[in-house]
């Protein structure tokens, strides 16, 4: 697993500007690999480093550019690129209140809602993990004001009925994740989070 220091060293050589160009590459295989790198940059297997890694990514790339790349992948990327992009968001949702607010306030929620209808079940599961991580409450710790506000906002935006509809999804993984995420909407529940998003190899068959 790459440490924060190793990620910084790699990106000092590649540069975030070059990564941005690769994310827009006309070759879909290249764009997918670039999004996979972005996913790994937003992940750490060490809990204490997770927020640091996300903050480094958002600061170096710029949160606006980061979100723009994700939205573009959602709208125009091939399915496997969308999968990588949705798990970038899921990883960000395991970060600090600031990072969760980035997802809540920068136009990603309508995109996640749209992904609930995606034909690929892996994409639907990933979108559900994003919501799960936004409203997750650690066992034994009372709900924070930020979490309470996120739950209220997501309810007002109609996510609860969207989640209930996915309880009838033909894929069991989608149904199970929808059920667990609905439980997280309950102030007394919601103690499951994807803390570890296994890193994805940069090279894969395409």
GROMACS .gro file of C-alpha atoms in nm:
model
  206
    1UNK     CA    1   0.000   0.000   0.000
    2UNK     CA    2   0.139   0.337  -0.104
    3UNK     CA    3   0.211   0.579   0.179
    4UNK     CA    4   0.124   0.946   0.165
    5UNK     CA    5   0.492   1.022   0.112
    6UNK     CA    6   0.516   0.781  -0.181
    7UNK     CA    7   0.203   0.924  -0.341
    8UNK     CA    8   0.346   1.275  -0.308
    9UNK     CA    9   0.672   1.163  -0.465
   10UNK     CA   10   0.496   0.996  -0.758
   11UNK     CA   11   0.274   1.297  -0.821
   12UNK     CA   12   0.571   1.533  -0.801
   13UNK     CA   13   0.701   1.348  -1.106
   14UNK     CA   14   0.373   1.293  -1.292
   15UNK     CA   15   0.212   1.622  -1.177
   16UNK     CA   16  -0.157   1.677  -1.119
   17UNK     CA   17  -0.178   1.882  -1.436
   18UNK     CA   18  -0.062   1.581  -1.641
   19UNK     CA   19  -0.306   1.357  -1.456
   20UNK     CA   20  -0.584   1.598  -1.550
   21UNK     CA   21  -0.488   1.565  -1.917
   22UNK     CA   22  -0.483   1.184  -1.889
   23UNK     CA   23  -0.832   1.186  -1.737
   24UNK     CA   24  -0.948   1.357  -2.057
   25UNK     CA   25  -0.749   1.135  -2.292
   26UNK     CA   26  -0.945   1.033  -2.604
   27UNK     CA   27  -0.833   0.672  -2.553
   28UNK     CA   28  -1.089   0.532  -2.304
   29UNK     CA   29  -0.837   0.280  -2.171
   30UNK     CA   30  -0.598   0.561  -2.074
   31UNK     CA   31  -0.878   0.764  -1.915
   32UNK     CA   32  -0.982   0.460  -1.713
   33UNK     CA   33  -0.630   0.401  -1.584
   34UNK     CA   34  -0.601   0.768  -1.490
   35UNK     CA   35  -0.927   0.746  -1.294
   36UNK     CA   36  -0.797   0.431  -1.123
   37UNK     CA   37  -0.493   0.630  -1.012
   38UNK     CA   38  -0.724   0.902  -0.881
   39UNK     CA   39  -0.916   0.639  -0.685
   40UNK     CA   40  -0.596   0.511  -0.527
   41UNK     CA   41  -0.477   0.862  -0.443
   42UNK     CA   42  -0.800   0.910  -0.244
   43UNK     CA   43  -0.745   0.593  -0.043
   44UNK     CA   44  -0.529   0.487   0.248
   45UNK     CA   45  -0.532   0.159   0.439
   46UNK     CA   46  -0.426   0.352   0.750
   47UNK     CA   47  -0.727   0.527   0.899
   48UNK     CA   48  -0.531   0.825   1.028
   49UNK     CA   49  -0.381   0.887   0.682
   50UNK     CA   50  -0.710   0.869   0.492
   51UNK     CA   51  -0.814   1.228   0.560
   52UNK     CA   52  -0.460   1.347   0.491
   53UNK     CA   53  -0.451   1.173   0.153
   54UNK     CA   54  -0.790   1.310   0.050
   55UNK     CA   55  -0.691   1.659   0.159
   56UNK     CA   56  -0.366   1.634  -0.036
   57UNK     CA   57  -0.556   1.532  -0.350
   58UNK     CA   58  -0.820   1.804  -0.314
   59UNK     CA   59  -0.557   2.070  -0.245
   60UNK     CA   60  -0.310   1.976  -0.517
   61UNK     CA   61  -0.565   1.914  -0.793
   62UNK     CA   62  -0.818   2.166  -0.666
   63UNK     CA   63  -1.155   2.050  -0.537
   64UNK     CA   64  -1.337   2.215  -0.828
   65UNK     CA   65  -1.123   2.037  -1.089
   66UNK     CA   66  -1.147   1.710  -0.899
   67UNK     CA   67  -1.527   1.721  -0.896
   68UNK     CA   68  -1.536   1.829  -1.261
   69UNK     CA   69  -1.327   1.526  -1.364
   70UNK     CA   70  -1.558   1.296  -1.168
   71UNK     CA   71  -1.871   1.446  -1.322
   72UNK     CA   72  -1.727   1.416  -1.671
   73UNK     CA   73  -1.647   1.050  -1.611
   74UNK     CA   74  -2.000   0.989  -1.484
   75UNK     CA   75  -2.150   1.148  -1.794
   76UNK     CA   76  -1.917   1.036  -2.071
   77UNK     CA   77  -1.690   0.758  -1.942
   78UNK     CA   78  -1.727   0.394  -2.030
   79UNK     CA   79  -1.867   0.168  -1.760
   80UNK     CA   80  -1.538   0.070  -1.595
   81UNK     CA   81  -1.431   0.434  -1.581
   82UNK     CA   82  -1.761   0.517  -1.412
   83UNK     CA   83  -1.692   0.240  -1.160
   84UNK     CA   84  -1.354   0.389  -1.075
   85UNK     CA   85  -1.502   0.739  -1.052
   86UNK     CA   86  -1.782   0.638  -0.817
   87UNK     CA   87  -1.529   0.481  -0.582
   88UNK     CA   88  -1.325   0.801  -0.588
   89UNK     CA   89  -1.636   0.964  -0.445
   90UNK     CA   90  -1.690   0.678  -0.200
   91UNK     CA   91  -1.335   0.723  -0.072
   92UNK     CA   92  -1.384   1.099  -0.035
   93UNK     CA   93  -1.698   1.028   0.167
   94UNK     CA   94  -1.484   0.848   0.428
   95UNK     CA   95  -1.289   1.168   0.490
   96UNK     CA   96  -1.347   1.467   0.715
   97UNK     CA   97  -1.659   1.678   0.746
   98UNK     CA   98  -1.497   1.914   0.495
   99UNK     CA   99  -1.457   1.635   0.243
  100UNK     CA  100  -1.813   1.513   0.292
  101UNK     CA  101  -1.935   1.869   0.241
  102UNK     CA  102  -1.753   1.877  -0.092
  103UNK     CA  103  -1.966   1.586  -0.208
  104UNK     CA  104  -2.284   1.736  -0.065
  105UNK     CA  105  -2.237   2.087  -0.199
  106UNK     CA  106  -2.062   2.060  -0.535
  107UNK     CA  107  -2.329   1.899  -0.750
  108UNK     CA  108  -2.240   1.533  -0.706
  109UNK     CA  109  -2.565   1.426  -0.540
  110UNK     CA  110  -2.777   1.446  -0.859
  111UNK     CA  111  -2.509   1.243  -1.036
  112UNK     CA  112  -2.518   0.976  -0.764
  113UNK     CA  113  -2.897   0.962  -0.783
  114UNK     CA  114  -2.875   0.911  -1.158
  115UNK     CA  115  -2.627   0.628  -1.110
  116UNK     CA  116  -2.887   0.435  -0.912
  117UNK     CA  117  -3.042   0.365  -1.252
  118UNK     CA  118  -2.717   0.264  -1.422
  119UNK     CA  119  -2.732  -0.063  -1.610
  120UNK     CA  120  -2.420  -0.196  -1.438
  121UNK     CA  121  -2.481  -0.333  -1.090
  122UNK     CA  122  -2.124  -0.252  -0.977
  123UNK     CA  123  -2.192   0.115  -1.048
  124UNK     CA  124  -2.517   0.101  -0.850
  125UNK     CA  125  -2.339  -0.061  -0.555
  126UNK     CA  126  -2.067   0.205  -0.566
  127UNK     CA  127  -2.323   0.485  -0.564
  128UNK     CA  128  -2.487   0.325  -0.262
  129UNK     CA  129  -2.153   0.307  -0.081
  130UNK     CA  130  -2.117   0.681  -0.133
  131UNK     CA  131  -2.444   0.746   0.050
  132UNK     CA  132  -2.361   0.484   0.311
  133UNK     CA  133  -2.035   0.662   0.393
  134UNK     CA  134  -2.199   1.005   0.402
  135UNK     CA  135  -2.448   0.903   0.672
  136UNK     CA  136  -2.245   0.640   0.856
  137UNK     CA  137  -2.225   0.675   1.236
  138UNK     CA  138  -1.944   0.518   1.432
  139UNK     CA  139  -2.054   0.265   1.691
  140UNK     CA  140  -2.089   0.413   2.036
  141UNK     CA  141  -2.063   0.774   1.917
  142UNK     CA  142  -2.366   1.000   1.903
  143UNK     CA  143  -2.462   1.149   1.569
  144UNK     CA  144  -2.271   1.464   1.479
  145UNK     CA  145  -2.443   1.782   1.364
  146UNK     CA  146  -2.286   1.731   1.022
  147UNK     CA  147  -2.421   1.379   0.988
  148UNK     CA  148  -2.767   1.487   1.107
  149UNK     CA  149  -2.770   1.765   0.848
  150UNK     CA  150  -2.661   1.524   0.572
  151UNK     CA  151  -2.934   1.277   0.660
  152UNK     CA  152  -3.195   1.555   0.657
  153UNK     CA  153  -3.068   1.693   0.326
  154UNK     CA  154  -3.062   1.354   0.157
  155UNK     CA  155  -3.415   1.284   0.281
  156UNK     CA  156  -3.535   1.618   0.147
  157UNK     CA  157  -3.377   1.539  -0.190
  158UNK     CA  158  -3.577   1.218  -0.211
  159UNK     CA  159  -3.301   0.964  -0.159
  160UNK     CA  160  -3.495   0.750   0.087
  161UNK     CA  161  -3.760   0.636  -0.168
  162UNK     CA  162  -3.485   0.586  -0.425
  163UNK     CA  163  -3.311   0.354  -0.181
  164UNK     CA  164  -3.633   0.167  -0.105
  165UNK     CA  165  -3.686   0.111  -0.478
  166UNK     CA  166  -3.345  -0.057  -0.495
  167UNK     CA  167  -3.459  -0.315  -0.240
  168UNK     CA  168  -3.620  -0.484  -0.541
  169UNK     CA  169  -3.307  -0.470  -0.757
  170UNK     CA  170  -3.237  -0.798  -0.940
  171UNK     CA  171  -2.882  -0.811  -0.798
  172UNK     CA  172  -2.839  -0.921  -0.438
  173UNK     CA  173  -2.535  -0.698  -0.379
  174UNK     CA  174  -2.742  -0.393  -0.471
  175UNK     CA  175  -3.032  -0.502  -0.252
  176UNK     CA  176  -2.807  -0.568   0.047
  177UNK     CA  177  -2.626  -0.235   0.015
  178UNK     CA  178  -2.954  -0.046  -0.029
  179UNK     CA  179  -3.090  -0.207   0.287
  180UNK     CA  180  -2.776  -0.125   0.486
  181UNK     CA  181  -2.778   0.234   0.360
  182UNK     CA  182  -3.142   0.278   0.456
  183UNK     CA  183  -3.050   0.160   0.804
  184UNK     CA  184  -2.790   0.436   0.813
  185UNK     CA  185  -3.065   0.692   0.760
  186UNK     CA  186  -3.200   0.590   1.102
  187UNK     CA  187  -3.048   0.810   1.373
  188UNK     CA  188  -3.021   0.503   1.597
  189UNK     CA  189  -2.845   0.290   1.335
  190UNK     CA  190  -2.584   0.304   1.067
  191UNK     CA  191  -2.260   0.160   1.191
  192UNK     CA  192  -2.115   0.012   0.872
  193UNK     CA  193  -1.873   0.193   0.649
  194UNK     CA  194  -1.633   0.098   0.374
  195UNK     CA  195  -1.323   0.204   0.564
  196UNK     CA  196  -1.090   0.007   0.339
  197UNK     CA  197  -1.128   0.037  -0.035
  198UNK     CA  198  -0.870  -0.206  -0.167
  199UNK     CA  199  -0.630  -0.033  -0.407
  200UNK     CA  200  -0.686  -0.110  -0.772
  201UNK     CA  201  -0.397  -0.214  -0.997
  202UNK     CA  202  -0.311   0.053  -1.250
  203UNK     CA  203  -0.264  -0.204  -1.525
  204UNK     CA  204  -0.564  -0.421  -1.610
  205UNK     CA  205  -0.710  -0.591  -1.914
  206UNK     CA  206  -0.920  -0.359  -2.128
   0.00000   0.00000   0.00000
